[in-house]
Coordinates of C-alpha atoms in Angstrom, one line a residue:
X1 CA -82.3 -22.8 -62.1
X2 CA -83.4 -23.5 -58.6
X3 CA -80.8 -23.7 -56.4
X4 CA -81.9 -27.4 -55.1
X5 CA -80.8 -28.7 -59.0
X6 CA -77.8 -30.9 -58.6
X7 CA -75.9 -33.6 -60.5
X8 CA -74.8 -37.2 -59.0
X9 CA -71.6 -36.4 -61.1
X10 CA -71.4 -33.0 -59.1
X11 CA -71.6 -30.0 -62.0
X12 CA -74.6 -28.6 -62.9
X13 CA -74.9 -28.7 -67.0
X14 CA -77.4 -26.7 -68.8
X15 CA -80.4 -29.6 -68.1
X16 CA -83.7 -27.3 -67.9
X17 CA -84.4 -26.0 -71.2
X18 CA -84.5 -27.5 -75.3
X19 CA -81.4 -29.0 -76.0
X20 CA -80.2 -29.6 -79.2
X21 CA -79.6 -33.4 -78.5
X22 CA -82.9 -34.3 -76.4
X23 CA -82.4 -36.6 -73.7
X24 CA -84.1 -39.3 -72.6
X25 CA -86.0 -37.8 -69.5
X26 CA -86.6 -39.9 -66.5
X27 CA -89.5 -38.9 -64.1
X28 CA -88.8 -39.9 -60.4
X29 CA -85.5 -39.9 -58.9
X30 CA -86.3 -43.5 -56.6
X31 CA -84.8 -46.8 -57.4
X32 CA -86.6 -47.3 -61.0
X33 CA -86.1 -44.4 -62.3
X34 CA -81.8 -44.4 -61.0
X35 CA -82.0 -47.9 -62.6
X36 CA -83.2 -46.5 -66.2
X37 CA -80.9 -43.6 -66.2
X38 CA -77.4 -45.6 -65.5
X39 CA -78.6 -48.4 -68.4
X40 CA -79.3 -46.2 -70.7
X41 CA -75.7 -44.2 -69.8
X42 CA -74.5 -47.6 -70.2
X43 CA -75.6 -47.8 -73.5
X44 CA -74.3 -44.5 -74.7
X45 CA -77.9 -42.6 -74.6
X46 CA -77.7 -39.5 -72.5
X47 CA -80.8 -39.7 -69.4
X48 CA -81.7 -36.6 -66.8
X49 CA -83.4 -38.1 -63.8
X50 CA -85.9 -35.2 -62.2
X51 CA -86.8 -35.5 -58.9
X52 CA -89.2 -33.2 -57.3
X53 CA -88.0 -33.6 -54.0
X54 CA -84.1 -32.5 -52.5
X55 CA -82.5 -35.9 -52.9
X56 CA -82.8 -39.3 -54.8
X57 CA -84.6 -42.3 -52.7
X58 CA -87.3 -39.7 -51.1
X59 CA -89.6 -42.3 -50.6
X60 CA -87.1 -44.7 -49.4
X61 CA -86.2 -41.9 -46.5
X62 CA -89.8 -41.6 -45.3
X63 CA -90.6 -44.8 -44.3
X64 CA -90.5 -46.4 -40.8
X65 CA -87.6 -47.0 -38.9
X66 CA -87.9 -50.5 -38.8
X67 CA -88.1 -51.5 -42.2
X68 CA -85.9 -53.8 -43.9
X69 CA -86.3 -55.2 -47.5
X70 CA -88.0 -58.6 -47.5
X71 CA -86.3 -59.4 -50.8
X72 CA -82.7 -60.4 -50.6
X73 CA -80.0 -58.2 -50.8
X74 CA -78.2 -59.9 -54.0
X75 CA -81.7 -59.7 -55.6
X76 CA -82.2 -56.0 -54.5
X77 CA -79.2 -54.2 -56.2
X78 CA -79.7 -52.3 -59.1
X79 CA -77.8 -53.1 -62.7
X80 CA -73.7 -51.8 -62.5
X81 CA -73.6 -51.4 -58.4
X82 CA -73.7 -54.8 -55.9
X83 CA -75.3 -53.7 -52.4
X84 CA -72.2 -54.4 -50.2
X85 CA -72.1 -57.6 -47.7
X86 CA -71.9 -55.7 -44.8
X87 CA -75.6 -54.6 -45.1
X88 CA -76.4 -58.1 -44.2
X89 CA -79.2 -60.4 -46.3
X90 CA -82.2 -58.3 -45.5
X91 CA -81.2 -54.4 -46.2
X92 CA -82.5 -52.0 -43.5
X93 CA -84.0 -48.9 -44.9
X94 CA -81.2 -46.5 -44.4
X95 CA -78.7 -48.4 -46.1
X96 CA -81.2 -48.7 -49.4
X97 CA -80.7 -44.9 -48.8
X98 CA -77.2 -44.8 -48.4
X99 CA -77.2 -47.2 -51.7
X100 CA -79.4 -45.0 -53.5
X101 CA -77.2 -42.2 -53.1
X102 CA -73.8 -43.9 -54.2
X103 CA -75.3 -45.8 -57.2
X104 CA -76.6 -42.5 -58.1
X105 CA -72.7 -41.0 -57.6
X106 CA -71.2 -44.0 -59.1
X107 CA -73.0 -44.2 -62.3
X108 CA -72.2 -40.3 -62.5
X109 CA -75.8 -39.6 -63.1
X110 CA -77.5 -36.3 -63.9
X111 CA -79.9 -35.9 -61.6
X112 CA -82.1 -32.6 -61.1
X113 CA -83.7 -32.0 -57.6
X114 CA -86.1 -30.1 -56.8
X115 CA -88.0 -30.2 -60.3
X116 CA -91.7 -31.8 -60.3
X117 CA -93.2 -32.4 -63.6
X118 CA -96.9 -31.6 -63.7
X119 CA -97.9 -33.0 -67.2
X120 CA -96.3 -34.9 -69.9
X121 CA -97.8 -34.0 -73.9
X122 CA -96.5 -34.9 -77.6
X123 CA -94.0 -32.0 -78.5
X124 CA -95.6 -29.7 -80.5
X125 CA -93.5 -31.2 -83.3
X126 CA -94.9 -34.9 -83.4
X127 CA -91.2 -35.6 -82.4
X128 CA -90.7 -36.4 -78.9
X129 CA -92.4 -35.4 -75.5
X130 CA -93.0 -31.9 -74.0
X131 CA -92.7 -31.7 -69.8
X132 CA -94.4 -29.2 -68.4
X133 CA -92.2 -29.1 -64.7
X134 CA -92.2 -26.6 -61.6
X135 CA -91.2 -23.2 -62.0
X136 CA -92.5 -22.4 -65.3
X137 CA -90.4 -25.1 -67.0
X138 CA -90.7 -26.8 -70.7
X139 CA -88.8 -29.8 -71.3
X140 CA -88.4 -31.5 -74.5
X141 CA -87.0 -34.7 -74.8
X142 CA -87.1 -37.5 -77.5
X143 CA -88.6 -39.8 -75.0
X144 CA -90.2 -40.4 -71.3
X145 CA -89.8 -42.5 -68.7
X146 CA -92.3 -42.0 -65.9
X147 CA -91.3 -44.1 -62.6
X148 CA -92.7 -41.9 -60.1
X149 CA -93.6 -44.8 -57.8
X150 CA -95.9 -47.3 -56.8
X151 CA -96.1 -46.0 -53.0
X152 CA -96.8 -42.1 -54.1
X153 CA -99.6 -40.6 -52.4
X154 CA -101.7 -42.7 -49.5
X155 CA -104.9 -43.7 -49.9
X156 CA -107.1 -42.8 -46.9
X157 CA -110.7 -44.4 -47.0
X158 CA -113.4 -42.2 -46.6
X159 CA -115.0 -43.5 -44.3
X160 CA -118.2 -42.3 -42.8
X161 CA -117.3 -40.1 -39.3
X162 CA -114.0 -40.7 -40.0
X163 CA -113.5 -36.7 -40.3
X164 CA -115.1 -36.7 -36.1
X165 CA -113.1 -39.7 -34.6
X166 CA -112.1 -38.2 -31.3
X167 CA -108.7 -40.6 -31.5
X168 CA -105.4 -40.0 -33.6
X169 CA -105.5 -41.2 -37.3
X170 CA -102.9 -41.7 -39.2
X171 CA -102.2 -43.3 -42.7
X172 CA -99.4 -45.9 -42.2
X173 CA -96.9 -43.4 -44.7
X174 CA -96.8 -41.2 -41.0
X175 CA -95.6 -43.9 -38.9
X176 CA -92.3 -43.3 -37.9
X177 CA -91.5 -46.0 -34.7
X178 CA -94.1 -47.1 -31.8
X179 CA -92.5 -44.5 -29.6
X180 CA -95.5 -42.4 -29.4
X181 CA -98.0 -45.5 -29.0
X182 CA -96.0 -46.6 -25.8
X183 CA -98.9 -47.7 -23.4
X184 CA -101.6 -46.5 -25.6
X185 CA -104.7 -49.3 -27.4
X186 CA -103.7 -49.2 -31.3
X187 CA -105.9 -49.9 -34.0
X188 CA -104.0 -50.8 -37.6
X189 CA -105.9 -51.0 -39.8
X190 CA -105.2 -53.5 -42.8
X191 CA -102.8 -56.6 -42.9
X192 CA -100.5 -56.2 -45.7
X193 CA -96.7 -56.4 -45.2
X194 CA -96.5 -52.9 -44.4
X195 CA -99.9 -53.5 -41.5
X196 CA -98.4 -56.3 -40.0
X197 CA -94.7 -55.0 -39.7
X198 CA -96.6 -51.9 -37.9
X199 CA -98.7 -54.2 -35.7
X200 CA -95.2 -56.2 -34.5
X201 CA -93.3 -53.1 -34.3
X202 CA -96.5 -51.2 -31.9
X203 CA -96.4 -54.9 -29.6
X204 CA -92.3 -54.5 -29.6
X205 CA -92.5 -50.4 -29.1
X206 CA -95.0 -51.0 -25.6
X207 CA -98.2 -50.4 -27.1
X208 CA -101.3 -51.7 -24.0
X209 CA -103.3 -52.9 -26.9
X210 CA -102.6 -53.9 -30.5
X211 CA -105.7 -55.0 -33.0
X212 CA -105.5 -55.6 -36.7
X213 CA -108.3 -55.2 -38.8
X214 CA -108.6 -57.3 -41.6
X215 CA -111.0 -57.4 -44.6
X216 CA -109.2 -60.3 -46.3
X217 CA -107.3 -62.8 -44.8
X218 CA -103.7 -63.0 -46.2
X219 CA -101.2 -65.7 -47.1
X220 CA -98.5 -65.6 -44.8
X221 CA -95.3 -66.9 -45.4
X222 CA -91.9 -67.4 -44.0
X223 CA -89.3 -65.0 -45.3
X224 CA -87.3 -67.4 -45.4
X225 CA -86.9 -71.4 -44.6
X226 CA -84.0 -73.3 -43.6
X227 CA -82.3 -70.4 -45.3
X228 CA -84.8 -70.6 -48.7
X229 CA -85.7 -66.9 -49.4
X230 CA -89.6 -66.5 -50.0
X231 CA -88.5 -64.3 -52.8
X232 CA -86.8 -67.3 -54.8
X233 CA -90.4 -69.3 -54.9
X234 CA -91.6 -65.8 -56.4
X235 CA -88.9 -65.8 -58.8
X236 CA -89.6 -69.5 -59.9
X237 CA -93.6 -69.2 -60.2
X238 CA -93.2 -66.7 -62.2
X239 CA -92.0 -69.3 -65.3
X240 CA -94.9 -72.0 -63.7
X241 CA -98.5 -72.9 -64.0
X242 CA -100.9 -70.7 -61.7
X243 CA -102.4 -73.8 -60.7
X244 CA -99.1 -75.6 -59.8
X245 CA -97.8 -72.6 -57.9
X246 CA -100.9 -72.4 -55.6
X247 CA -100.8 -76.7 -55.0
X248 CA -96.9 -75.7 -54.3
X249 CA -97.5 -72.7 -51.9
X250 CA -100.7 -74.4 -50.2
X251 CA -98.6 -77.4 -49.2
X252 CA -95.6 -75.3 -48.0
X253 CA -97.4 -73.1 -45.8
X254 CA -99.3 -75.9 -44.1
X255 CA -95.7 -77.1 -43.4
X256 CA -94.3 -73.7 -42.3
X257 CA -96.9 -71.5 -41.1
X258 CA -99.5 -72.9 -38.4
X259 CA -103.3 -72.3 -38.4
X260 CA -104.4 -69.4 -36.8
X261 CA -107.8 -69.9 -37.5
X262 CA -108.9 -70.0 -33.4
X263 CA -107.0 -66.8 -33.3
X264 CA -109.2 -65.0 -36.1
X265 CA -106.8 -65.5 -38.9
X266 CA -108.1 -68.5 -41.0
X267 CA -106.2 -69.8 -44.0
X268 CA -106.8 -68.0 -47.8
X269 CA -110.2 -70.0 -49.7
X270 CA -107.5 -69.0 -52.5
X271 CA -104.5 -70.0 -53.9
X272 CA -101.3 -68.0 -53.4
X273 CA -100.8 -67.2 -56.8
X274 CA -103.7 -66.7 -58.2
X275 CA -104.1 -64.2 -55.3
X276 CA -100.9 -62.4 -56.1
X277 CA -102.2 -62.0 -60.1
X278 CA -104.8 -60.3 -58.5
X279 CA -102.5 -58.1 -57.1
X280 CA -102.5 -59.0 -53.1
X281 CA -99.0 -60.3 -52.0
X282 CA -98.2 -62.5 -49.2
X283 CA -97.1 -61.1 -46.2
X284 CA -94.0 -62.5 -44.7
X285 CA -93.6 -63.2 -41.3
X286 CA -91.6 -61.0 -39.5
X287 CA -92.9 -61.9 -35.7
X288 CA -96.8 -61.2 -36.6
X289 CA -96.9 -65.4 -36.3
X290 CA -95.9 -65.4 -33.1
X291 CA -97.8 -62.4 -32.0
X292 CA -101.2 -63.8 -33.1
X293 CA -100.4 -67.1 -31.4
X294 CA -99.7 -64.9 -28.1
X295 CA -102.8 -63.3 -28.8
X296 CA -100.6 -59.6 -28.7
X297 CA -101.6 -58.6 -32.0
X298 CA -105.3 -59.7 -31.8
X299 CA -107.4 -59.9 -35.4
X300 CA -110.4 -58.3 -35.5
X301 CA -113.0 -57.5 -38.9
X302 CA -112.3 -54.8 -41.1
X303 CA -113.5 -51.2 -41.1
X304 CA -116.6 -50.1 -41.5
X305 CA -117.0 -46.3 -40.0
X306 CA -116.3 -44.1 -37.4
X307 CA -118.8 -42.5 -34.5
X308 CA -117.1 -40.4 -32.2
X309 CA -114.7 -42.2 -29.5
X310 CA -115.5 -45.8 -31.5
X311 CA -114.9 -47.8 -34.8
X312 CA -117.5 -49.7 -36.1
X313 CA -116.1 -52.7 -37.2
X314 CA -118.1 -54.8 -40.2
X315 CA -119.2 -57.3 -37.8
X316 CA -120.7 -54.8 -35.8
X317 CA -118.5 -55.1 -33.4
X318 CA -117.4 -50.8 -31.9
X319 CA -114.0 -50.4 -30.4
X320 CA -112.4 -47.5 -29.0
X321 CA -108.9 -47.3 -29.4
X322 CA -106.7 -44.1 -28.8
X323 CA -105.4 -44.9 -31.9
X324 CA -105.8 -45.7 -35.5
X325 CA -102.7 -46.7 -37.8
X326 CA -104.4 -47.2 -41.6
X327 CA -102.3 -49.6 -43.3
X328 CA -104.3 -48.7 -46.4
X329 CA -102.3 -48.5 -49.6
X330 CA -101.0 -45.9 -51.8
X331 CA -102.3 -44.1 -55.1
X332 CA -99.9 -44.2 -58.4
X333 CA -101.3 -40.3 -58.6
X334 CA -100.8 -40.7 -62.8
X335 CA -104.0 -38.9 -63.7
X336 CA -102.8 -35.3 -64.0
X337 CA -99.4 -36.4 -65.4
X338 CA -100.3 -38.6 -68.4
X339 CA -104.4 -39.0 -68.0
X340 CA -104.9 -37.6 -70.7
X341 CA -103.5 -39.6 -73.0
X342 CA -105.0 -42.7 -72.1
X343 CA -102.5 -44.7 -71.4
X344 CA -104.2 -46.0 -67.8
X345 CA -106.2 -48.4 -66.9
X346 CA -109.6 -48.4 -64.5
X347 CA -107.2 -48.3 -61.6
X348 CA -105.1 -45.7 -62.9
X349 CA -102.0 -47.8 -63.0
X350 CA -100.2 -47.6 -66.7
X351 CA -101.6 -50.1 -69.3
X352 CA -97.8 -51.1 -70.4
X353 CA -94.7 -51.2 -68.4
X354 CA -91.1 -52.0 -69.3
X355 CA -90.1 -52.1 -72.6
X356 CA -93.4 -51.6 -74.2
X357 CA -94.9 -48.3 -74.7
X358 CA -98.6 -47.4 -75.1
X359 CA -99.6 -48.1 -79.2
X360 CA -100.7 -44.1 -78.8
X361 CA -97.8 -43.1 -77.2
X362 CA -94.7 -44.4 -78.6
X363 CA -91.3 -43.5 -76.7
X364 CA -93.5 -43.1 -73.3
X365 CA -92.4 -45.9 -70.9
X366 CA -93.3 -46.7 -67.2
X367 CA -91.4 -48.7 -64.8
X368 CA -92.2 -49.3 -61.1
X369 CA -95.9 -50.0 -61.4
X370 CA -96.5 -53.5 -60.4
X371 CA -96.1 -55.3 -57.4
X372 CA -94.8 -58.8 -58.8
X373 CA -94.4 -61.8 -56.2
X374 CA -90.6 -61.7 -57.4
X375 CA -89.8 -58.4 -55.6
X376 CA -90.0 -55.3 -57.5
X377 CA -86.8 -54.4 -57.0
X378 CA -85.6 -56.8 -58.7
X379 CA -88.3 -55.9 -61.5
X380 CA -87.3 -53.1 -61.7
X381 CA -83.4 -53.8 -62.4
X382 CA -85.2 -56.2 -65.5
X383 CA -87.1 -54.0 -67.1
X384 CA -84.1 -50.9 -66.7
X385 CA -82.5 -53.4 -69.1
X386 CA -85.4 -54.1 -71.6
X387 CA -86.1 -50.2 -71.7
X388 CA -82.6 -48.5 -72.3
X389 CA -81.8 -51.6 -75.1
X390 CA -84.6 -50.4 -76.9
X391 CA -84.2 -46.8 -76.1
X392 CA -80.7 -47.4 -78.0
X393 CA -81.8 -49.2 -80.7
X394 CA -84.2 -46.9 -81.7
X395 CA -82.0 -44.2 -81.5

């Protein structure tokens, strides 16, 4: 066993081998997969979380300093474990860690660390799932849950001369805080919640010069008004009409948010919702209002290439700044894990998530692979639930 492998419940059992009474084995030691483990231990059905990293919450520890969740904190805790008061509405990043960790210890979870799993096949029996993990490893359980992530490896365009750009270029998962941007011209590159809390924090941190490219232009959104979370309209348009929701949101944000259309950031052609079926959420303000009406975070179009010193922007515009922060997504990474068993779609995200399991693949479940207007967290508490009541029911 490596010597990373530890329990939340602090013994180390016999967890990486056959076992006589095959577990439920959960993929991904982050908030999802924590979730599925301590429902299913609620409901009597024994779950090993394995994490490939040296501690639960790994992605939740790299991100940047500033972050705090934009979903509230009563709607961020997981099932069996409130977040407590003292972490204030909107949770900062290391106290989602510091939650992590206890509801991890609290639920008595077994979690393995330091254990990546490298493919997921039927057991040679037709009973169950084999894992193929680190080490030389062979798991066999009598069902899956993968919840590696939705943020799990960045997504870098290729652009063309990117490889030459004379500048630093970073993907956004490398930003840590503006310290190193003091005084410097900053590019970000794409204006999705995760871009424009970057852009605020560079303006905040001393940056000379802060741009944001953008391809689309978002909906923004307050993250909260006269103490109305955001999150609470995602929760309700979830059970309304598309077309109601977008007549709804349209009319809101023409109350809440002003046009910024002089300063290069024109109201969406298209409705909130519809927008976030797509799969492009709203970004909620956290000071990027402000700084585009002050003209310190300055739009500008989106991407195009590199050539040397410069970006080539798609207007044809060429800047050159010392600097270029992409804000440009994440990969699930599924493909070598379950690709084979076609159970993804043309974007490599699952086909099913939740309670349902592929029809091909019965007792493989996913959690953690959407981005619902409703906050995932919260998602993901849901569909911990739907999972482990039918994990026990089947048996």
């Amino acid at each position: 066993m490596s010597d990373s492998a530890r329990t939340a419940g602090g013994s180390v059992p016999a967890l990486l081998g056959l076992t006589e009474d095959r577990p439920v084995y959960v993929v991904g030691g982050g908030p999802g997969g924590l979730a599925v483990a301590a429902s299913l231990r609620e409901r009597g059905v024994r779950a090993v979380v394995l994490e490939k990293s040296g501690a639960v919450g790994a992605s939740w520890r790299r991100h940047y300093d500033r972050l705090h969740l934009h979903t509230t904190r009563r709607w961020s805790a997981l099932p069996g474990l409130a977040m407590p008061r003292r972490f204030g509405r909107w949770v900062a990043r290391d106290d989602m860690v510091r939650y992590l960790e206890k509801y991890a210890e609290h639920h008595e979870l077994e979690v393995v660390t330091g254990v990546e799993v490298s493919r997921i096949d039927r057991a040679p029996d037709g009973t169950g799932w084999q894992l193929t993990a680190s080490g030389g490893r062979v798991l066999t359980g009598r069902a899956v849950v993968v919840a590696t992530g939705f943020n799990h490896t960045p997504r870098l365009p290729d652009w063309s001369g990117r490889d030459g750009f004379t500048g630093d270029l970073v993907h956004a998962a490398e930003y840590r805080d503006a310290a190193p941007y003091a005084g410097r011209d900053v590019l970000v590159v794409g204006i999705g919640n995760t871009g424009a809390e970057i852009a605020v924090d560079l303006v905040e941190g001393g940056a000379s010069r802060v741009r944001i490219a953008v391809r689309t232009a978002p909906h923004l959104v307050r993250r909260s008004t006269a103490g109305w979370p955001a999150q609470a309209n995602g929760v309700l348009a979830r059970r309304l009409p598309v077309r109601l929701v977008d007549r709804a949101a349209g009319a809101m944000t023409r109350f809440a948010v002003p046009d910024l259309t002089a300063h290069g950031l024109p109201r969406p052609d298209t409705g909130l919702y519809t927008r976030a079926r797509q799969g492009a959420i709203p970004v909620q303000d956290v000071g990027l209002i402000d700084a585009v009406k002050r003209g310190r975070v300055v739009p500008v179009a989106a991407v195009e290439s590199f050539d040397g010193d410069a970006v080539v922007l798609a207007d044809g515009e060429r800047i050159t700044p010392d600097a270029v922060i992409a804000a440009t997504g994440y990969r699930q990474a599924l493909e070598g894990l379950v690709g084979h068993l076609d159970v993804l779609d043309a974007r490599g995200r699952p086909v099913v998530h939740g309670a349902r399991t592929p029809r091909q693949a019965p007792g493989l479940y996913f959690t953690g692979f959407t981005n619902p207007i409703s906050g995932m967290l919260r998602e993901l508490a849901l569909d911990a639930g739907r999972i482990a009541k039918k994990l026990a029911r089947t048996g």
